[in-house]
JSON list of C-alpha atoms and ligand atoms in Angstrom, two decimals:
[
{"chain": "G", "resi": 1, "resn": "MET", "atom": "CA", "xyz": [127.57, 45.42, 32.35]},
{"chain": "G", "resi": 2, "resn": "ASP", "atom": "CA", "xyz": [130.77, 44.87, 34.96]},
{"chain": "G", "resi": 3, "resn": "ARG", "atom": "CA", "xyz": [132.32, 47.04, 32.46]},
{"chain": "G", "resi": 4, "resn": "LEU", "atom": "CA", "xyz": [130.15, 49.97, 33.07]},
{"chain": "G", "resi": 5, "resn": "ILE", "atom": "CA", "xyz": [129.60, 49.55, 36.53]},
{"chain": "G", "resi": 6, "resn": "GLN", "atom": "CA", "xyz": [133.70, 49.93, 36.70]},
{"chain": "G", "resi": 7, "resn": "GLY", "atom": "CA", "xyz": [133.39, 52.74, 34.92]},
{"chain": "G", "resi": 8, "resn": "TYR", "atom": "CA", "xyz": [130.50, 54.40, 36.73]},
{"chain": "G", "resi": 9, "resn": "ARG", "atom": "CA", "xyz": [132.78, 53.27, 39.86]},
{"chain": "G", "resi": 10, "resn": "GLU", "atom": "CA", "xyz": [135.68, 55.62, 38.58]},
{"chain": "G", "resi": 11, "resn": "PHE", "atom": "CA", "xyz": [133.04, 58.56, 37.38]},
{"chain": "G", "resi": 12, "resn": "ARG", "atom": "CA", "xyz": [132.08, 58.32, 40.70]},
{"chain": "G", "resi": 13, "resn": "ALA", "atom": "CA", "xyz": [135.62, 58.40, 42.47]},
{"chain": "G", "resi": 14, "resn": "ARG", "atom": "CA", "xyz": [137.30, 60.48, 40.34]},
{"chain": "G", "resi": 15, "resn": "ARG", "atom": "CA", "xyz": [134.94, 63.28, 38.82]},
{"chain": "G", "resi": 16, "resn": "TRP", "atom": "CA", "xyz": [132.15, 63.60, 41.35]},
{"chain": "G", "resi": 17, "resn": "PRO", "atom": "CA", "xyz": [134.16, 65.29, 43.81]},
{"chain": "G", "resi": 18, "resn": "GLU", "atom": "CA", "xyz": [134.86, 67.55, 41.04]},
{"chain": "G", "resi": 19, "resn": "GLU", "atom": "CA", "xyz": [131.59, 68.08, 39.54]},
{"chain": "G", "resi": 20, "resn": "HIS", "atom": "CA", "xyz": [129.27, 67.66, 42.10]},
{"chain": "G", "resi": 21, "resn": "ALA", "atom": "CA", "xyz": [128.58, 71.11, 42.66]},
{"chain": "G", "resi": 22, "resn": "HIS", "atom": "CA", "xyz": [128.35, 71.40, 38.59]},
{"chain": "G", "resi": 23, "resn": "TYR", "atom": "CA", "xyz": [125.70, 68.41, 38.94]},
{"chain": "G", "resi": 24, "resn": "ALA", "atom": "CA", "xyz": [123.50, 70.40, 41.87]},
{"chain": "G", "resi": 25, "resn": "GLU", "atom": "CA", "xyz": [123.63, 73.90, 39.64]},
{"chain": "G", "resi": 26, "resn": "LEU", "atom": "CA", "xyz": [121.86, 71.97, 36.93]},
{"chain": "G", "resi": 27, "resn": "ALA", "atom": "CA", "xyz": [119.86, 69.96, 39.03]},
{"chain": "G", "resi": 28, "resn": "LYS", "atom": "CA", "xyz": [117.87, 73.16, 39.40]},
{"chain": "G", "resi": 29, "resn": "GLY", "atom": "CA", "xyz": [117.24, 72.96, 35.33]},
{"chain": "G", "resi": 30, "resn": "GLN", "atom": "CA", "xyz": [118.72, 72.74, 32.46]},
{"chain": "G", "resi": 31, "resn": "SER", "atom": "CA", "xyz": [119.77, 75.51, 29.77]},
{"chain": "G", "resi": 32, "resn": "PRO", "atom": "CA", "xyz": [121.58, 74.17, 26.68]},
{"chain": "G", "resi": 33, "resn": "GLN", "atom": "CA", "xyz": [122.50, 75.91, 23.86]},
{"chain": "G", "resi": 34, "resn": "TYR", "atom": "CA", "xyz": [122.58, 73.84, 21.48]},
{"chain": "G", "resi": 35, "resn": "LEU", "atom": "CA", "xyz": [120.79, 70.54, 20.01]},
{"chain": "G", "resi": 36, "resn": "VAL", "atom": "CA", "xyz": [122.85, 68.12, 18.37]},
{"chain": "G", "resi": 37, "resn": "ILE", "atom": "CA", "xyz": [121.61, 65.63, 16.05]},
{"chain": "G", "resi": 38, "resn": "SER", "atom": "CA", "xyz": [123.76, 63.17, 15.80]},
{"chain": "G", "resi": 39, "resn": "CYS", "atom": "CA", "xyz": [123.40, 59.49, 14.36]},
{"chain": "G", "resi": 40, "resn": "CYS", "atom": "CA", "xyz": [124.14, 56.80, 16.80]},
{"chain": "G", "resi": 41, "resn": "ASP", "atom": "CA", "xyz": [127.34, 55.13, 16.11]},
{"chain": "G", "resi": 42, "resn": "SER", "atom": "CA", "xyz": [129.26, 54.51, 19.03]},
{"chain": "G", "resi": 43, "resn": "ARG", "atom": "CA", "xyz": [132.54, 56.10, 17.29]},
{"chain": "G", "resi": 44, "resn": "VAL", "atom": "CA", "xyz": [130.45, 59.41, 16.85]},
{"chain": "G", "resi": 45, "resn": "ASP", "atom": "CA", "xyz": [130.05, 61.10, 20.22]},
{"chain": "G", "resi": 46, "resn": "PRO", "atom": "CA", "xyz": [128.82, 64.90, 20.12]},
{"chain": "G", "resi": 47, "resn": "ALA", "atom": "CA", "xyz": [130.27, 65.65, 24.00]},
{"chain": "G", "resi": 48, "resn": "THR", "atom": "CA", "xyz": [133.81, 64.54, 23.51]},
{"chain": "G", "resi": 49, "resn": "ILE", "atom": "CA", "xyz": [134.18, 66.26, 19.61]},
{"chain": "G", "resi": 50, "resn": "PHE", "atom": "CA", "xyz": [133.05, 69.28, 20.61]},
{"chain": "G", "resi": 51, "resn": "GLY", "atom": "CA", "xyz": [134.90, 69.21, 24.51]},
{"chain": "G", "resi": 52, "resn": "VAL", "atom": "CA", "xyz": [131.27, 70.19, 26.80]},
{"chain": "G", "resi": 53, "resn": "ARG", "atom": "CA", "xyz": [130.25, 69.07, 29.87]},
{"chain": "G", "resi": 54, "resn": "PRO", "atom": "CA", "xyz": [127.03, 68.05, 30.67]},
{"chain": "G", "resi": 55, "resn": "GLY", "atom": "CA", "xyz": [124.35, 70.42, 30.26]},
{"chain": "G", "resi": 56, "resn": "GLU", "atom": "CA", "xyz": [125.37, 71.93, 27.66]},
{"chain": "G", "resi": 57, "resn": "LEU", "atom": "CA", "xyz": [124.22, 70.01, 24.42]},
{"chain": "G", "resi": 58, "resn": "PHE", "atom": "CA", "xyz": [120.99, 68.45, 24.59]},
{"chain": "G", "resi": 59, "resn": "VAL", "atom": "CA", "xyz": [121.44, 65.84, 21.61]},
{"chain": "G", "resi": 60, "resn": "LEU", "atom": "CA", "xyz": [119.09, 64.09, 19.42]},
{"chain": "G", "resi": 61, "resn": "ARG", "atom": "CA", "xyz": [120.73, 60.46, 18.14]},
{"chain": "G", "resi": 62, "resn": "ASN", "atom": "CA", "xyz": [118.94, 58.16, 15.52]},
{"chain": "G", "resi": 63, "resn": "VAL", "atom": "CA", "xyz": [120.60, 56.18, 12.47]},
{"chain": "G", "resi": 64, "resn": "ALA", "atom": "CA", "xyz": [122.05, 58.45, 10.19]},
{"chain": "G", "resi": 65, "resn": "ALA", "atom": "CA", "xyz": [121.44, 62.08, 12.52]},
{"chain": "G", "resi": 66, "resn": "ILE", "atom": "CA", "xyz": [118.65, 62.39, 9.59]},
{"chain": "G", "resi": 67, "resn": "VAL", "atom": "CA", "xyz": [115.73, 65.07, 10.19]},
{"chain": "G", "resi": 68, "resn": "PRO", "atom": "CA", "xyz": [112.70, 63.60, 8.62]},
{"chain": "G", "resi": 69, "resn": "PRO", "atom": "CA", "xyz": [110.42, 66.23, 6.71]},
{"chain": "G", "resi": 70, "resn": "TYR", "atom": "CA", "xyz": [107.99, 67.80, 9.26]},
{"chain": "G", "resi": 71, "resn": "GLU", "atom": "CA", "xyz": [104.69, 66.28, 9.38]},
{"chain": "G", "resi": 72, "resn": "GLU", "atom": "CA", "xyz": [100.96, 66.51, 11.09]},
{"chain": "G", "resi": 73, "resn": "GLY", "atom": "CA", "xyz": [99.15, 63.85, 12.38]},
{"chain": "G", "resi": 74, "resn": "GLY", "atom": "CA", "xyz": [99.39, 60.45, 14.16]},
{"chain": "G", "resi": 75, "resn": "GLY", "atom": "CA", "xyz": [102.63, 58.27, 14.60]},
{"chain": "G", "resi": 76, "resn": "TYR", "atom": "CA", "xyz": [105.78, 57.74, 16.90]},
{"chain": "G", "resi": 77, "resn": "HIS", "atom": "CA", "xyz": [108.06, 61.33, 15.54]},
{"chain": "G", "resi": 78, "resn": "GLY", "atom": "CA", "xyz": [110.53, 60.64, 18.34]},
{"chain": "G", "resi": 79, "resn": "THR", "atom": "CA", "xyz": [113.07, 62.68, 16.75]},
{"chain": "G", "resi": 80, "resn": "SER", "atom": "CA", "xyz": [110.28, 65.27, 15.76]},
{"chain": "G", "resi": 81, "resn": "ALA", "atom": "CA", "xyz": [109.19, 65.59, 19.18]},
{"chain": "G", "resi": 82, "resn": "ALA", "atom": "CA", "xyz": [112.82, 66.03, 20.46]},
{"chain": "G", "resi": 83, "resn": "ILE", "atom": "CA", "xyz": [113.44, 69.34, 18.57]},
{"chain": "G", "resi": 84, "resn": "SER", "atom": "CA", "xyz": [110.08, 70.61, 19.71]},
{"chain": "G", "resi": 85, "resn": "PHE", "atom": "CA", "xyz": [111.12, 70.28, 23.21]},
{"chain": "G", "resi": 86, "resn": "ALA", "atom": "CA", "xyz": [115.08, 72.16, 22.33]},
{"chain": "G", "resi": 87, "resn": "VAL", "atom": "CA", "xyz": [113.55, 74.68, 20.30]},
{"chain": "G", "resi": 88, "resn": "LEU", "atom": "CA", "xyz": [110.15, 75.02, 21.55]},
{"chain": "G", "resi": 89, "resn": "ALA", "atom": "CA", "xyz": [110.58, 74.70, 25.76]},
{"chain": "G", "resi": 90, "resn": "LEU", "atom": "CA", "xyz": [114.29, 75.37, 25.76]},
{"chain": "G", "resi": 91, "resn": "GLU", "atom": "CA", "xyz": [114.86, 77.53, 23.42]},
{"chain": "G", "resi": 92, "resn": "VAL", "atom": "CA", "xyz": [117.99, 76.52, 22.00]},
{"chain": "G", "resi": 93, "resn": "ARG", "atom": "CA", "xyz": [120.01, 78.41, 19.44]},
{"chain": "G", "resi": 94, "resn": "TYR", "atom": "CA", "xyz": [121.64, 76.03, 17.45]},
{"chain": "G", "resi": 95, "resn": "ILE", "atom": "CA", "xyz": [121.08, 73.19, 15.48]},
{"chain": "G", "resi": 96, "resn": "VAL", "atom": "CA", "xyz": [123.85, 71.10, 14.12]},
{"chain": "G", "resi": 97, "resn": "VAL", "atom": "CA", "xyz": [123.65, 68.13, 12.34]},
{"chain": "G", "resi": 98, "resn": "LEU", "atom": "CA", "xyz": [126.39, 65.99, 13.00]},
{"chain": "G", "resi": 99, "resn": "ALA", "atom": "CA", "xyz": [127.50, 63.81, 10.27]},
{"chain": "G", "resi": 100, "resn": "HIS", "atom": "CA", "xyz": [130.27, 61.07, 10.18]},
{"chain": "G", "resi": 101, "resn": "ALA", "atom": "CA", "xyz": [132.34, 59.12, 8.49]},
{"chain": "G", "resi": 102, "resn": "GLU", "atom": "CA", "xyz": [131.89, 55.34, 6.89]},
{"chain": "G", "resi": 103, "resn": "CYS", "atom": "CA", "xyz": [128.24, 55.81, 9.03]},
{"chain": "G", "resi": 104, "resn": "GLY", "atom": "CA", "xyz": [126.17, 52.67, 8.50]},
{"chain": "G", "resi": 105, "resn": "GLY", "atom": "CA", "xyz": [123.06, 54.31, 7.81]},
{"chain": "G", "resi": 106, "resn": "VAL", "atom": "CA", "xyz": [125.08, 56.22, 4.60]},
{"chain": "G", "resi": 107, "resn": "LYS", "atom": "CA", "xyz": [126.00, 52.68, 3.39]},
{"chain": "G", "resi": 108, "resn": "ALA", "atom": "CA", "xyz": [122.21, 51.10, 3.36]},
{"chain": "G", "resi": 109, "resn": "ALA", "atom": "CA", "xyz": [121.15, 54.01, 1.39]},
{"chain": "G", "resi": 110, "resn": "LEU", "atom": "CA", "xyz": [123.89, 53.04, -1.40]},
{"chain": "G", "resi": 111, "resn": "ASP", "atom": "CA", "xyz": [122.72, 49.66, -0.93]},
{"chain": "G", "resi": 112, "resn": "ARG", "atom": "CA", "xyz": [119.73, 49.28, 0.34]},
{"chain": "G", "resi": 113, "resn": "SER", "atom": "CA", "xyz": [119.84, 45.23, 0.38]},
{"chain": "G", "resi": 114, "resn": "LEU", "atom": "CA", "xyz": [122.35, 45.99, 4.27]},
{"chain": "G", "resi": 115, "resn": "ALA", "atom": "CA", "xyz": [118.82, 47.45, 5.31]},
{"chain": "G", "resi": 116, "resn": "GLU", "atom": "CA", "xyz": [116.67, 45.03, 4.22]},
{"chain": "G", "resi": 117, "resn": "PRO", "atom": "CA", "xyz": [116.82, 42.27, 7.13]},
{"chain": "G", "resi": 118, "resn": "LEU", "atom": "CA", "xyz": [116.07, 44.63, 9.73]},
{"chain": "G", "resi": 119, "resn": "PRO", "atom": "CA", "xyz": [112.71, 46.10, 11.15]},
{"chain": "G", "resi": 120, "resn": "PHE", "atom": "CA", "xyz": [112.21, 49.36, 10.58]},
{"chain": "G", "resi": 121, "resn": "MET", "atom": "CA", "xyz": [115.35, 50.02, 8.79]},
{"chain": "G", "resi": 122, "resn": "SER", "atom": "CA", "xyz": [114.54, 50.08, 5.25]},
{"chain": "G", "resi": 123, "resn": "GLU", "atom": "CA", "xyz": [112.08, 52.67, 6.03]},
{"chain": "G", "resi": 124, "resn": "TRP", "atom": "CA", "xyz": [114.05, 55.50, 8.02]},
{"chain": "G", "resi": 125, "resn": "ILE", "atom": "CA", "xyz": [116.94, 55.02, 5.43]},
{"chain": "G", "resi": 126, "resn": "GLY", "atom": "CA", "xyz": [114.81, 55.70, 1.96]},
{"chain": "G", "resi": 127, "resn": "LEU", "atom": "CA", "xyz": [114.46, 59.32, 3.64]},
{"chain": "G", "resi": 128, "resn": "LEU", "atom": "CA", "xyz": [118.05, 59.45, 2.79]},
{"chain": "G", "resi": 129, "resn": "ALA", "atom": "CA", "xyz": [117.02, 58.90, -0.94]},
{"chain": "G", "resi": 130, "resn": "PRO", "atom": "CA", "xyz": [117.09, 62.86, -2.28]},
{"chain": "G", "resi": 131, "resn": "ALA", "atom": "CA", "xyz": [120.72, 63.34, -1.07]},
{"chain": "G", "resi": 132, "resn": "VAL", "atom": "CA", "xyz": [121.73, 59.62, -2.61]},
{"chain": "G", "resi": 133, "resn": "GLU", "atom": "CA", "xyz": [119.35, 61.20, -5.85]},
{"chain": "G", "resi": 134, "resn": "ARG", "atom": "CA", "xyz": [121.86, 64.36, -5.49]},
{"chain": "G", "resi": 135, "resn": "CYS", "atom": "CA", "xyz": [125.14, 62.27, -5.51]},
{"chain": "G", "resi": 136, "resn": "GLY", "atom": "CA", "xyz": [124.40, 60.27, -7.89]},
{"chain": "G", "resi": 137, "resn": "HIS", "atom": "CA", "xyz": [127.12, 61.91, -10.48]},
{"chain": "G", "resi": 138, "resn": "ALA", "atom": "CA", "xyz": [129.32, 62.39, -7.56]},
{"chain": "G", "resi": 139, "resn": "HIS", "atom": "CA", "xyz": [132.83, 62.22, -7.99]},
{"chain": "G", "resi": 140, "resn": "GLY", "atom": "CA", "xyz": [135.43, 60.26, -5.43]},
{"chain": "G", "resi": 141, "resn": "GLU", "atom": "CA", "xyz": [134.11, 58.63, -2.81]},
{"chain": "G", "resi": 142, "resn": "ARG", "atom": "CA", "xyz": [130.48, 58.43, -2.84]},
{"chain": "G", "resi": 143, "resn": "GLN", "atom": "CA", "xyz": [129.77, 57.44, 0.59]},
{"chain": "G", "resi": 144, "resn": "PHE", "atom": "CA", "xyz": [131.20, 60.76, 1.03]},
{"chain": "G", "resi": 145, "resn": "ALA", "atom": "CA", "xyz": [129.80, 62.97, -0.81]},
{"chain": "G", "resi": 146, "resn": "VAL", "atom": "CA", "xyz": [126.41, 61.04, 0.66]},
{"chain": "G", "resi": 147, "resn": "GLU", "atom": "CA", "xyz": [127.35, 62.34, 4.09]},
{"chain": "G", "resi": 148, "resn": "ARG", "atom": "CA", "xyz": [127.93, 65.24, 3.40]},
{"chain": "G", "resi": 149, "resn": "GLU", "atom": "CA", "xyz": [124.27, 65.78, 1.35]},
{"chain": "G", "resi": 150, "resn": "ALA", "atom": "CA", "xyz": [122.48, 64.28, 4.16]},
{"chain": "G", "resi": 151, "resn": "VAL", "atom": "CA", "xyz": [123.43, 67.30, 6.30]},
{"chain": "G", "resi": 152, "resn": "ARG", "atom": "CA", "xyz": [122.18, 69.41, 4.27]},
{"chain": "G", "resi": 153, "resn": "LEU", "atom": "CA", "xyz": [118.68, 67.18, 3.09]},
{"chain": "G", "resi": 154, "resn": "SER", "atom": "CA", "xyz": [118.33, 67.61, 6.62]},
{"chain": "G", "resi": 155, "resn": "LEU", "atom": "CA", "xyz": [119.40, 71.43, 7.08]},
{"chain": "G", "resi": 156, "resn": "GLU", "atom": "CA", "xyz": [116.59, 71.29, 4.47]},
{"chain": "G", "resi": 157, "resn": "ARG", "atom": "CA", "xyz": [114.30, 69.29, 6.28]},
{"chain": "G", "resi": 158, "resn": "LEU", "atom": "CA", "xyz": [114.30, 71.78, 9.34]},
{"chain": "G", "resi": 159, "resn": "MET", "atom": "CA", "xyz": [112.61, 74.52, 7.91]},
{"chain": "G", "resi": 160, "resn": "THR", "atom": "CA", "xyz": [109.94, 72.37, 6.83]},
{"chain": "G", "resi": 161, "resn": "PHE", "atom": "CA", "xyz": [109.27, 72.86, 10.77]},
{"chain": "G", "resi": 162, "resn": "PRO", "atom": "CA", "xyz": [106.89, 76.43, 10.85]},
{"chain": "G", "resi": 163, "resn": "PHE", "atom": "CA", "xyz": [108.60, 76.63, 15.06]},
{"chain": "G", "resi": 164, "resn": "VAL", "atom": "CA", "xyz": [112.00, 76.41, 12.97]},
{"chain": "G", "resi": 165, "resn": "ALA", "atom": "CA", "xyz": [111.58, 78.98, 10.12]},
{"chain": "G", "resi": 166, "resn": "GLU", "atom": "CA", "xyz": [110.21, 81.10, 12.43]},
{"chain": "G", "resi": 167, "resn": "ARG", "atom": "CA", "xyz": [112.89, 81.49, 15.09]},
{"chain": "G", "resi": 168, "resn": "VAL", "atom": "CA", "xyz": [115.20, 81.17, 11.76]},
{"chain": "G", "resi": 169, "resn": "LYS", "atom": "CA", "xyz": [113.58, 84.00, 10.28]},
{"chain": "G", "resi": 170, "resn": "ALA", "atom": "CA", "xyz": [113.27, 85.78, 12.99]},
{"chain": "G", "resi": 171, "resn": "GLY", "atom": "CA", "xyz": [117.56, 85.52, 13.59]},
{"chain": "G", "resi": 172, "resn": "VAL", "atom": "CA", "xyz": [117.69, 83.51, 17.14]},
{"chain": "G", "resi": 173, "resn": "LEU", "atom": "CA", "xyz": [117.87, 80.58, 15.87]},
{"chain": "G", "resi": 174, "resn": "SER", "atom": "CA", "xyz": [120.72, 79.15, 13.77]},
{"chain": "G", "resi": 175, "resn": "LEU", "atom": "CA", "xyz": [121.11, 75.84, 12.23]},
{"chain": "G", "resi": 176, "resn": "GLU", "atom": "CA", "xyz": [124.77, 74.35, 11.44]},
{"chain": "G", "resi": 177, "resn": "GLY", "atom": "CA", "xyz": [126.12, 71.22, 10.03]},
{"chain": "G", "resi": 178, "resn": "ALA", "atom": "CA", "xyz": [128.99, 69.40, 10.49]},
{"chain": "G", "resi": 179, "resn": "ARG", "atom": "CA", "xyz": [130.71, 66.46, 9.68]},
{"chain": "G", "resi": 180, "resn": "PHE", "atom": "CA", "xyz": [133.54, 64.21, 11.72]},
{"chain": "G", "resi": 181, "resn": "GLY", "atom": "CA", "xyz": [136.02, 62.49, 9.89]},
{"chain": "G", "resi": 182, "resn": "ILE", "atom": "CA", "xyz": [136.07, 59.34, 12.08]},
{"chain": "G", "resi": 183, "resn": "ALA", "atom": "CA", "xyz": [139.76, 57.93, 11.03]},
{"chain": "G", "resi": 184, "resn": "ASP", "atom": "CA", "xyz": [141.90, 61.21, 11.03]},
{"chain": "G", "resi": 185, "resn": "GLY", "atom": "CA", "xyz": [139.98, 63.00, 14.11]},
{"chain": "G", "resi": 186, "resn": "LYS", "atom": "CA", "xyz": [138.72, 66.26, 12.19]},
{"chain": "G", "resi": 187, "resn": "LEU", "atom": "CA", "xyz": [136.03, 68.14, 11.56]},
{"chain": "G", "resi": 188, "resn": "GLU", "atom": "CA", "xyz": [134.08, 69.98, 8.97]},
{"chain": "G", "resi": 189, "resn": "VAL", "atom": "CA", "xyz": [131.90, 72.74, 9.26]},
{"chain": "G", "resi": 190, "resn": "LEU", "atom": "CA", "xyz": [129.12, 73.43, 6.35]},
{"chain": "G", "resi": 191, "resn": "ASP", "atom": "CA", "xyz": [129.74, 76.43, 4.91]},
{"chain": "G", "resi": 192, "resn": "GLN", "atom": "CA", "xyz": [126.45, 77.65, 3.93]},
{"chain": "G", "resi": 193, "resn": "ALA", "atom": "CA", "xyz": [126.88, 80.68, 2.08]},
{"chain": "G", "resi": 194, "resn": "ARG", "atom": "CA", "xyz": [129.24, 78.73, -0.52]},
{"chain": "G", "resi": 195, "resn": "GLY", "atom": "CA", "xyz": [127.21, 75.83, 0.03]},
{"chain": "G", "resi": 196, "resn": "GLN", "atom": "CA", "xyz": [130.63, 73.60, 0.92]},
{"chain": "G", "resi": 197, "resn": "PHE", "atom": "CA", "xyz": [132.20, 71.45, 4.16]},
{"chain": "G", "resi": 198, "resn": "ARG", "atom": "CA", "xyz": [135.30, 73.35, 5.06]},
{"chain": "G", "resi": 199, "resn": "ALA", "atom": "CA", "xyz": [137.63, 71.82, 7.26]},
{"chain": "G", "resi": 200, "resn": "VAL", "atom": "CA", "xyz": [138.15, 73.54, 10.70]},
{"chain": "G", "resi": 201, "resn": "ASP", "atom": "CA", "xyz": [141.91, 74.56, 11.56]},
{"chain": "I", "resi": 1, "resn": "LIG", "atom": "ZN1", "xyz": [126.28, 56.78, 11.47]}
]
């Protein structure tokens, strides 16, 4: 914990004097324009990658940045609850599904034995099965192909949420996909008209 306390002290000493007015404004309420759905991976911090300040992104992180299918009824729908809050209460304008290279969740989807010893994980990672199937004959790096296909799958599943589909059709909500390279620090964005990822200049 010492490392974190030290980091907090640096935040208070260096950042707080410059940022306190911004935080005072944020204390009145948040109105982020973006919901970013990202992996829990420690190497992929959306605020760092997109260079934004506190208050700009509503961030939902789970293993492999997965959007589950829309389901009614019981259960602890943590991911769906966050999507509901972002879309209906905060009225975000964009939902960005952010995948990344070397994703351990995708690795586990390709080798199910990796997830088996971990409680909860097999079922969760099983949600990627359609993306793995679609990449059955992928050339080159299969892991990378599934990382990208998982983004397409999550975007499709977002459209099964009635309140998401309604707002997309009304033109007040856009769904976007992206993937961060980690080693090369490069971002690629899904060109939905062409169905392909393109590196950002
Ligand atoms: Zn990951």
